[in-house]
Amino acid sequence: MFTGIVECVGNIKKVVSQKDCLHLTIAPKLVFDDLKSGDSVAINGVCLTVTAFSLDDFDVTVVPQTQLVTNLSELKQGDDVNLERAMKLHSRIGGHCVQGHVDAVGCIVSLKAEGAACLAVISLPAEIEKYVINKGYITIDGMSITVIEVMKGFFSVT
């Protein structure tokens, strides 16, 4: 479980395709000194398991099913990703409970500056439309965000 509060940004150091799987090596901008093999880490909101680690980076594997329902297969060496380690029971939950299991992928349809904020309108796949509500929360690339408005086939956030 995660909170949807991004801990830090990481940089993709290496991408290797092997037997239908995608192996990523990620260097977090903060030191994750308590990380170990088997830990769950949200990569752009997607729950993945650490397969190897060092003080500077860690490895995860993206299996075929995860590649089908996320945009992680589009990542390239040098790309930045949002990172969050699994929440601890004795910590505050600043966002909302995020499982890291992706239900659908939307596309940004429009961006509009609104003072210091930016209004984003995002396509809303029909299979999850009934679960997205005004003033509810949604996770986008690992960030817990409040839904501003739901329209047929779209929703907006700032």
mmCIF file of C-alpha atoms in Angstrom:
data_model
loop_
_atom_site.group_PDB
_atom_site.id
_atom_site.type_symbol
_atom_site.label_atom_id
_atom_site.label_comp_id
_atom_site.label_asym_id
_atom_site.label_seq_id
_atom_site.Cartn_x
_atom_site.Cartn_y
_atom_site.Cartn_z
ATOM 1 C CA MET A 1 0.000 0.000 0.000
ATOM 2 C CA PHE A 2 1.091 3.520 -0.777
ATOM 3 C CA THR A 3 -0.206 7.013 0.017
ATOM 4 C CA GLY A 4 0.035 8.744 -3.354
ATOM 5 C CA ILE A 5 2.532 11.228 -1.892
ATOM 6 C CA VAL A 6 5.625 11.013 -4.088
ATOM 7 C CA GLU A 7 8.785 10.582 -1.985
ATOM 8 C CA CYS A 8 11.218 11.534 -4.690
ATOM 9 C CA VAL A 9 11.969 11.394 -8.381
ATOM 10 C CA GLY A 10 14.159 8.638 -9.766
ATOM 11 C CA ASN A 11 16.046 8.411 -13.030
ATOM 12 C CA ILE A 12 15.915 5.384 -15.329
ATOM 13 C CA LYS A 13 19.543 4.244 -15.647
ATOM 14 C CA LYS A 14 18.940 1.132 -17.716
ATOM 15 C CA VAL A 15 16.105 -0.575 -19.617
ATOM 16 C CA VAL A 16 16.515 -4.206 -20.695
ATOM 17 C CA SER A 17 13.892 -6.304 -22.529
ATOM 18 C CA GLN A 18 14.216 -10.009 -21.855
ATOM 19 C CA LYS A 19 11.693 -12.831 -22.400
ATOM 20 C CA ASP A 20 8.655 -10.505 -22.638
ATOM 21 C CA CYS A 21 9.668 -8.741 -19.405
ATOM 22 C CA LEU A 22 11.122 -5.281 -18.990
ATOM 23 C CA HIS A 23 13.929 -4.867 -16.439
ATOM 24 C CA LEU A 24 14.456 -1.326 -15.132
ATOM 25 C CA THR A 25 17.361 0.031 -13.107
ATOM 26 C CA ILE A 26 16.314 3.193 -11.271
ATOM 27 C CA ALA A 27 18.465 5.698 -9.382
ATOM 28 C CA PRO A 28 16.395 7.585 -6.774
ATOM 29 C CA LYS A 29 17.389 11.197 -6.058
ATOM 30 C CA LEU A 30 17.138 10.343 -2.329
ATOM 31 C CA VAL A 31 19.010 7.450 -0.743
ATOM 32 C CA PHE A 32 16.607 4.587 0.018
ATOM 33 C CA ASP A 33 18.943 3.079 2.631
ATOM 34 C CA ASP A 34 16.337 0.676 4.043
ATOM 35 C CA LEU A 35 15.431 -0.867 0.665
ATOM 36 C CA LYS A 36 15.811 -4.618 0.199
ATOM 37 C CA SER A 37 14.923 -7.312 -2.333
ATOM 38 C CA GLY A 38 11.223 -8.124 -2.201
ATOM 39 C CA ASP A 39 10.166 -4.623 -1.121
ATOM 40 C CA SER A 40 7.320 -2.923 -2.976
ATOM 41 C CA VAL A 41 8.017 0.427 -4.623
ATOM 42 C CA ALA A 42 5.515 2.500 -6.601
ATOM 43 C CA ILE A 43 7.024 3.557 -9.936
ATOM 44 C CA ASN A 44 4.729 6.264 -11.368
ATOM 45 C CA GLY A 45 2.077 4.755 -9.095
ATOM 46 C CA VAL A 46 2.554 1.155 -10.269
ATOM 47 C CA CYS A 47 3.444 -1.329 -7.521
ATOM 48 C CA LEU A 48 6.600 -3.224 -8.498
ATOM 49 C CA THR A 49 8.900 -5.538 -6.530
ATOM 50 C CA VAL A 50 12.573 -4.756 -5.962
ATOM 51 C CA THR A 51 14.692 -7.566 -7.448
ATOM 52 C CA ALA A 52 18.152 -6.117 -6.702
ATOM 53 C CA PHE A 53 19.496 -3.004 -4.999
ATOM 54 C CA SER A 54 22.570 -1.007 -4.069
ATOM 55 C CA LEU A 55 23.026 2.283 -2.258
ATOM 56 C CA ASP A 56 22.757 4.123 -5.606
ATOM 57 C CA ASP A 57 19.997 2.285 -7.475
ATOM 58 C CA PHE A 58 17.566 -0.617 -7.549
ATOM 59 C CA ASP A 59 16.082 -2.992 -10.116
ATOM 60 C CA VAL A 60 12.472 -3.939 -10.805
ATOM 61 C CA THR A 61 10.835 -6.165 -13.410
ATOM 62 C CA VAL A 62 7.734 -5.177 -15.378
ATOM 63 C CA VAL A 63 5.864 -8.344 -16.382
ATOM 64 C CA PRO A 64 3.812 -8.548 -19.611
ATOM 65 C CA GLN A 65 0.410 -7.994 -17.918
ATOM 66 C CA THR A 66 1.696 -4.821 -16.229
ATOM 67 C CA GLN A 67 3.074 -3.609 -19.559
ATOM 68 C CA LEU A 68 -0.394 -4.033 -21.100
ATOM 69 C CA VAL A 69 -2.231 -1.896 -18.522
ATOM 70 C CA THR A 70 0.393 0.814 -17.889
ATOM 71 C CA ASN A 71 2.670 3.080 -19.884
ATOM 72 C CA LEU A 72 5.845 1.731 -18.217
ATOM 73 C CA SER A 73 6.938 0.009 -21.449
ATOM 74 C CA GLU A 74 7.378 3.494 -22.956
ATOM 75 C CA LEU A 75 10.110 4.432 -20.441
ATOM 76 C CA LYS A 76 13.594 5.062 -21.801
ATOM 77 C CA GLN A 77 17.030 5.496 -20.268
ATOM 78 C CA GLY A 78 17.247 9.028 -18.843
ATOM 79 C CA ASP A 79 13.503 9.362 -18.124
ATOM 80 C CA ASP A 80 12.409 10.502 -14.668
ATOM 81 C CA VAL A 81 9.772 8.605 -12.672
ATOM 82 C CA ASN A 82 7.870 9.289 -9.451
ATOM 83 C CA LEU A 83 8.878 6.991 -6.578
ATOM 84 C CA GLU A 84 7.251 6.025 -3.305
ATOM 85 C CA ARG A 85 8.177 3.226 -0.928
ATOM 86 C CA ALA A 86 5.355 1.257 0.708
ATOM 87 C CA MET A 87 3.732 3.089 3.612
ATOM 88 C CA LYS A 88 4.418 2.142 7.216
ATOM 89 C CA LEU A 89 1.545 1.514 9.601
ATOM 90 C CA HIS A 90 2.777 4.093 12.114
ATOM 91 C CA SER A 91 3.036 6.910 9.542
ATOM 92 C CA ARG A 92 0.570 9.596 8.564
ATOM 93 C CA ILE A 93 -1.352 9.041 5.356
ATOM 94 C CA GLY A 94 -1.140 12.370 3.552
ATOM 95 C CA GLY A 95 -2.884 11.266 0.368
ATOM 96 C CA HIS A 96 -5.152 8.228 0.173
ATOM 97 C CA CYS A 97 -4.629 4.465 0.253
ATOM 98 C CA VAL A 98 -3.131 3.485 -3.097
ATOM 99 C CA GLN A 99 -2.662 -0.168 -4.009
ATOM 100 C CA GLY A 100 -0.528 0.449 -7.065
ATOM 101 C CA HIS A 101 -2.641 -1.867 -9.206
ATOM 102 C CA VAL A 102 -3.587 0.048 -12.342
ATOM 103 C CA ASP A 103 -7.235 0.014 -13.425
ATOM 104 C CA ALA A 104 -6.876 2.043 -16.629
ATOM 105 C CA VAL A 105 -4.718 4.568 -18.450
ATOM 106 C CA GLY A 106 -6.070 7.972 -19.441
ATOM 107 C CA CYS A 107 -4.562 10.563 -21.769
ATOM 108 C CA ILE A 108 -4.223 14.282 -21.123
ATOM 109 C CA VAL A 109 -6.645 16.007 -23.484
ATOM 110 C CA SER A 110 -5.948 19.604 -22.467
ATOM 111 C CA LEU A 111 -3.872 21.691 -20.059
ATOM 112 C CA LYS A 112 -4.844 25.227 -19.075
ATOM 113 C CA ALA A 113 -2.963 27.574 -16.755
ATOM 114 C CA GLU A 114 -5.097 28.893 -13.892
ATOM 115 C CA GLY A 115 -2.909 31.271 -11.896
ATOM 116 C CA ALA A 116 -0.300 29.199 -10.065
ATOM 117 C CA ALA A 117 -2.195 25.983 -10.890
ATOM 118 C CA CYS A 118 -2.857 24.057 -14.065
ATOM 119 C CA LEU A 119 -6.207 22.487 -15.000
ATOM 120 C CA ALA A 120 -5.796 19.133 -16.729
ATOM 121 C CA VAL A 121 -8.624 17.396 -18.564
ATOM 122 C CA ILE A 122 -7.941 13.675 -18.892
ATOM 123 C CA SER A 123 -9.759 11.003 -20.887
ATOM 124 C CA LEU A 124 -11.746 8.613 -18.707
ATOM 125 C CA PRO A 125 -11.951 5.024 -19.946
ATOM 126 C CA ALA A 126 -15.534 3.706 -19.853
ATOM 127 C CA GLU A 127 -14.633 0.691 -17.702
ATOM 128 C CA ILE A 128 -13.777 2.909 -14.705
ATOM 129 C CA GLU A 129 -16.150 5.832 -15.286
ATOM 130 C CA LYS A 130 -18.581 4.716 -12.548
ATOM 131 C CA TYR A 131 -15.764 4.759 -9.946
ATOM 132 C CA VAL A 132 -14.565 8.331 -10.560
ATOM 133 C CA ILE A 133 -16.587 10.998 -8.738
ATOM 134 C CA ASN A 134 -16.456 14.762 -8.193
ATOM 135 C CA LYS A 135 -14.259 15.585 -5.173
ATOM 136 C CA GLY A 136 -13.118 11.963 -5.002
ATOM 137 C CA TYR A 137 -9.473 11.045 -5.329
ATOM 138 C CA ILE A 138 -7.527 9.427 -8.103
ATOM 139 C CA THR A 139 -3.887 8.467 -8.551
ATOM 140 C CA ILE A 140 -2.067 9.853 -11.583
ATOM 141 C CA ASP A 141 1.554 8.769 -12.111
ATOM 142 C CA GLY A 142 1.723 7.958 -8.401
ATOM 143 C CA MET A 143 0.283 11.272 -7.188
ATOM 144 C CA SER A 144 -2.879 11.388 -5.078
ATOM 145 C CA ILE A 145 -5.063 14.081 -6.664
ATOM 146 C CA THR A 146 -8.619 15.300 -6.014
ATOM 147 C CA VAL A 147 -11.013 15.076 -8.961
ATOM 148 C CA ILE A 148 -12.492 18.494 -9.779
ATOM 149 C CA GLU A 149 -15.198 17.464 -12.234
ATOM 150 C CA VAL A 150 -16.369 14.332 -14.029
ATOM 151 C CA MET A 151 -17.823 14.644 -17.525
ATOM 152 C CA LYS A 152 -18.855 11.897 -19.953
ATOM 153 C CA GLY A 153 -15.567 10.303 -21.015
ATOM 154 C CA PHE A 154 -13.368 12.830 -19.173
ATOM 155 C CA PHE A 155 -12.425 14.171 -15.752
ATOM 156 C CA SER A 156 -10.462 17.206 -14.596
ATOM 157 C CA VAL A 157 -7.850 17.812 -11.887
ATOM 158 C CA THR A 158 -5.630 20.731 -10.914
#
